[in-house]
mmCIF file of C-alpha atoms in Angstrom:
data_model
loop_
_atom_site.group_PDB
_atom_site.id
_atom_site.type_symbol
_atom_site.label_atom_id
_atom_site.label_comp_id
_atom_site.label_asym_id
_atom_site.label_seq_id
_atom_site.Cartn_x
_atom_site.Cartn_y
_atom_site.Cartn_z
ATOM 1 C CA UNK A 139 9.746 -133.373 75.277
ATOM 2 C CA UNK A 140 7.143 -131.572 77.400
ATOM 3 C CA UNK A 141 6.693 -127.811 77.791
ATOM 4 C CA UNK A 142 8.592 -127.622 81.088
ATOM 5 C CA UNK A 143 11.569 -129.421 79.534
ATOM 6 C CA UNK A 144 11.587 -126.946 76.631
ATOM 7 C CA UNK A 145 11.648 -123.965 78.993
ATOM 8 C CA UNK A 146 14.355 -125.617 81.117
ATOM 9 C CA UNK A 147 16.473 -125.913 77.965
ATOM 10 C CA UNK A 148 15.735 -122.252 77.311
ATOM 11 C CA UNK A 149 17.029 -121.140 80.714
ATOM 12 C CA UNK A 150 20.017 -123.466 80.389
ATOM 13 C CA UNK A 151 20.895 -121.810 77.040
ATOM 14 C CA UNK A 152 20.554 -118.345 78.620
ATOM 15 C CA UNK A 153 22.946 -119.375 81.371
ATOM 16 C CA UNK A 154 25.435 -120.738 78.808
ATOM 17 C CA UNK A 155 25.105 -117.451 76.853
ATOM 18 C CA UNK A 156 24.294 -119.479 73.737
ATOM 19 C CA UNK A 157 22.215 -117.213 71.469
ATOM 20 C CA UNK A 158 22.069 -119.756 68.645
ATOM 21 C CA UNK A 159 20.867 -122.576 70.926
ATOM 22 C CA UNK A 160 18.254 -120.220 72.369
ATOM 23 C CA UNK A 161 16.987 -119.256 68.935
ATOM 24 C CA UNK A 162 16.865 -122.912 67.864
ATOM 25 C CA UNK A 163 14.219 -123.505 70.556
ATOM 26 C CA UNK A 164 11.806 -121.083 68.840
ATOM 27 C CA UNK A 165 9.364 -122.166 66.137
ATOM 28 C CA UNK A 166 9.467 -120.379 62.802
ATOM 29 C CA UNK A 167 7.630 -117.067 63.193
ATOM 30 C CA UNK A 168 7.702 -117.244 67.008
ATOM 31 C CA UNK A 169 7.518 -113.956 68.909
ATOM 32 C CA UNK A 170 9.266 -112.502 71.961
ATOM 33 C CA UNK A 171 7.685 -109.571 73.812
ATOM 34 C CA UNK A 172 9.342 -107.551 76.559
ATOM 35 C CA UNK A 173 8.935 -104.132 78.230
ATOM 36 C CA UNK A 174 12.188 -103.106 76.474
ATOM 37 C CA UNK A 175 10.541 -103.192 73.043
ATOM 38 C CA UNK A 176 7.499 -101.509 71.519
ATOM 39 C CA UNK A 177 6.907 -104.490 69.204
ATOM 40 C CA UNK A 178 7.464 -108.253 69.359
ATOM 41 C CA UNK A 179 10.826 -109.570 68.186
ATOM 42 C CA UNK A 180 11.184 -112.531 65.860
ATOM 43 C CA UNK A 181 13.691 -114.067 63.492
ATOM 44 C CA UNK A 182 17.120 -112.460 63.244
ATOM 45 C CA UNK A 183 16.039 -109.594 65.537
ATOM 46 C CA UNK A 184 15.609 -112.162 68.299
ATOM 47 C CA UNK A 185 19.085 -113.636 67.776
ATOM 48 C CA UNK A 186 20.542 -110.102 67.752
ATOM 49 C CA UNK A 187 18.741 -109.304 71.013
ATOM 50 C CA UNK A 188 20.164 -112.388 72.736
ATOM 51 C CA UNK A 189 23.678 -111.501 71.613
ATOM 52 C CA UNK A 190 23.288 -107.889 72.793
ATOM 53 C CA UNK A 191 21.908 -109.057 76.135
ATOM 54 C CA UNK A 192 24.991 -111.225 76.679
ATOM 55 C CA UNK A 193 27.195 -108.277 75.684
ATOM 56 C CA UNK A 194 25.465 -105.957 78.159
ATOM 57 C CA UNK A 195 25.655 -108.587 80.937
ATOM 58 C CA UNK A 196 28.616 -110.880 80.185
ATOM 59 C CA UNK A 197 28.118 -112.618 83.548
ATOM 60 C CA UNK A 198 24.329 -112.927 83.149
ATOM 61 C CA UNK A 199 22.662 -115.696 85.088
ATOM 62 C CA UNK A 200 18.936 -116.373 85.233
ATOM 63 C CA UNK A 201 17.882 -118.018 88.473
ATOM 64 C CA UNK A 202 14.561 -119.832 88.150
ATOM 65 C CA UNK A 203 12.491 -119.350 91.300
ATOM 66 C CA UNK A 204 9.418 -121.281 90.204
ATOM 67 C CA UNK A 205 8.084 -122.740 86.971
ATOM 68 C CA UNK A 206 4.889 -124.556 86.082
ATOM 69 C CA UNK A 207 2.822 -125.673 83.120
ATOM 70 C CA UNK A 208 -0.526 -123.898 83.468
ATOM 71 C CA UNK A 209 -2.121 -126.087 80.808
ATOM 72 C CA UNK A 210 -2.100 -126.262 77.054
ATOM 73 C CA UNK A 211 1.687 -125.843 76.928
ATOM 74 C CA UNK A 212 1.702 -122.420 78.624
ATOM 75 C CA UNK A 213 4.593 -122.295 81.098
ATOM 76 C CA UNK A 214 4.787 -119.562 83.748
ATOM 77 C CA UNK A 215 8.275 -118.954 85.132
ATOM 78 C CA UNK A 216 9.338 -116.609 87.919
ATOM 79 C CA UNK A 217 13.037 -115.717 87.752
ATOM 80 C CA UNK A 218 15.753 -113.335 88.919
ATOM 81 C CA UNK A 219 18.300 -111.926 86.484
ATOM 82 C CA UNK A 220 21.762 -111.562 88.023
ATOM 83 C CA UNK A 221 24.427 -109.678 86.124
ATOM 84 C CA UNK A 222 26.909 -106.839 85.939
ATOM 85 C CA UNK A 223 26.251 -104.174 83.338
ATOM 86 C CA UNK A 224 29.675 -103.954 81.690
ATOM 87 C CA UNK A 225 28.610 -103.677 78.041
ATOM 88 C CA UNK A 226 26.299 -101.299 76.163
ATOM 89 C CA UNK A 227 22.558 -101.907 76.150
ATOM 90 C CA UNK A 228 20.611 -102.515 72.952
ATOM 91 C CA UNK A 229 19.583 -98.854 72.888
ATOM 92 C CA UNK A 230 23.197 -97.690 73.204
ATOM 93 C CA UNK A 231 23.073 -96.907 76.939
ATOM 94 C CA UNK A 232 26.706 -97.121 78.048
ATOM 95 C CA UNK A 233 27.738 -99.627 80.717
ATOM 96 C CA UNK A 234 27.333 -98.514 84.317
ATOM 97 C CA UNK A 235 29.454 -101.215 85.942
ATOM 98 C CA UNK A 236 26.630 -101.788 88.440
ATOM 99 C CA UNK A 237 25.461 -105.242 89.445
ATOM 100 C CA UNK A 238 21.771 -105.999 89.132
ATOM 101 C CA UNK A 239 19.542 -108.680 90.590
ATOM 102 C CA UNK A 240 16.016 -107.992 89.437
ATOM 103 C CA UNK A 241 12.945 -110.207 89.377
ATOM 104 C CA UNK A 242 10.788 -110.990 86.403
ATOM 105 C CA UNK A 243 8.341 -113.463 84.956
ATOM 106 C CA UNK A 244 7.925 -115.113 81.587
ATOM 107 C CA UNK A 245 4.886 -116.769 80.063
ATOM 108 C CA UNK A 246 6.080 -119.155 77.367
ATOM 109 C CA UNK A 247 3.716 -120.838 74.931
ATOM 110 C CA UNK A 248 5.175 -124.157 73.792
ATOM 111 C CA UNK A 249 3.866 -126.191 70.870
ATOM 112 C CA UNK A 250 5.424 -129.621 70.510
ATOM 113 C CA UNK A 251 9.102 -129.100 71.287
ATOM 114 C CA UNK A 252 9.274 -125.440 70.156
ATOM 115 C CA UNK A 253 8.502 -122.071 71.682
ATOM 116 C CA UNK A 254 5.675 -120.262 69.883
ATOM 117 C CA UNK A 255 5.793 -117.099 72.010
ATOM 118 C CA UNK A 256 7.451 -115.537 75.039
ATOM 119 C CA UNK A 257 5.888 -112.717 77.047
ATOM 120 C CA UNK A 258 8.442 -111.323 79.478
ATOM 121 C CA UNK A 259 7.552 -109.015 82.368
ATOM 122 C CA UNK A 260 9.870 -107.025 84.648
ATOM 123 C CA UNK A 261 9.889 -103.592 86.271
ATOM 124 C CA UNK A 262 12.047 -101.245 84.194
ATOM 125 C CA UNK A 263 12.200 -98.758 87.091
ATOM 126 C CA UNK A 264 13.803 -101.374 89.346
ATOM 127 C CA UNK A 265 16.367 -102.187 86.650
ATOM 128 C CA UNK A 266 17.169 -98.494 86.116
ATOM 129 C CA UNK A 267 17.577 -97.884 89.857
ATOM 130 C CA UNK A 268 19.839 -100.895 90.358
ATOM 131 C CA UNK A 269 22.020 -99.780 87.469
ATOM 132 C CA UNK A 270 22.166 -96.173 88.712
ATOM 133 C CA UNK A 271 20.348 -94.827 85.665
ATOM 134 C CA UNK A 272 17.416 -93.164 87.484
ATOM 135 C CA UNK A 273 17.011 -91.485 90.860
ATOM 136 C CA UNK A 274 15.717 -93.736 93.611
ATOM 137 C CA UNK A 275 12.083 -93.368 94.695
ATOM 138 C CA UNK A 276 11.483 -91.030 97.640
#
């Protein structure tokens, strides 16, 4: 299985809301970094994050816009998260009931048929505005 196939399985598992299948794609000790966290997640913390994400957005869907292997198993993926915030966030933020469609990008390092690391990027201000959590820019 090549790196693009591994990341396709990853996005398929996100869209099935299958936290265990997602976690199974990660190598032992693999890390996940995101603007939501001040440290990389790994192990059980990663599984817990996936489950909480699917609780916060029970209708979550990740639309892949573009994906490519940049070399050496590093896959760059541009995506849009679609979902309605009807469950609490990981930090306890109560549901807003707002629908979000925000863009992001992930750089996934694949070794063999496993993910070694994920670096996720998105604009937290855009998310907050779409969910009605922060005032809009003037």
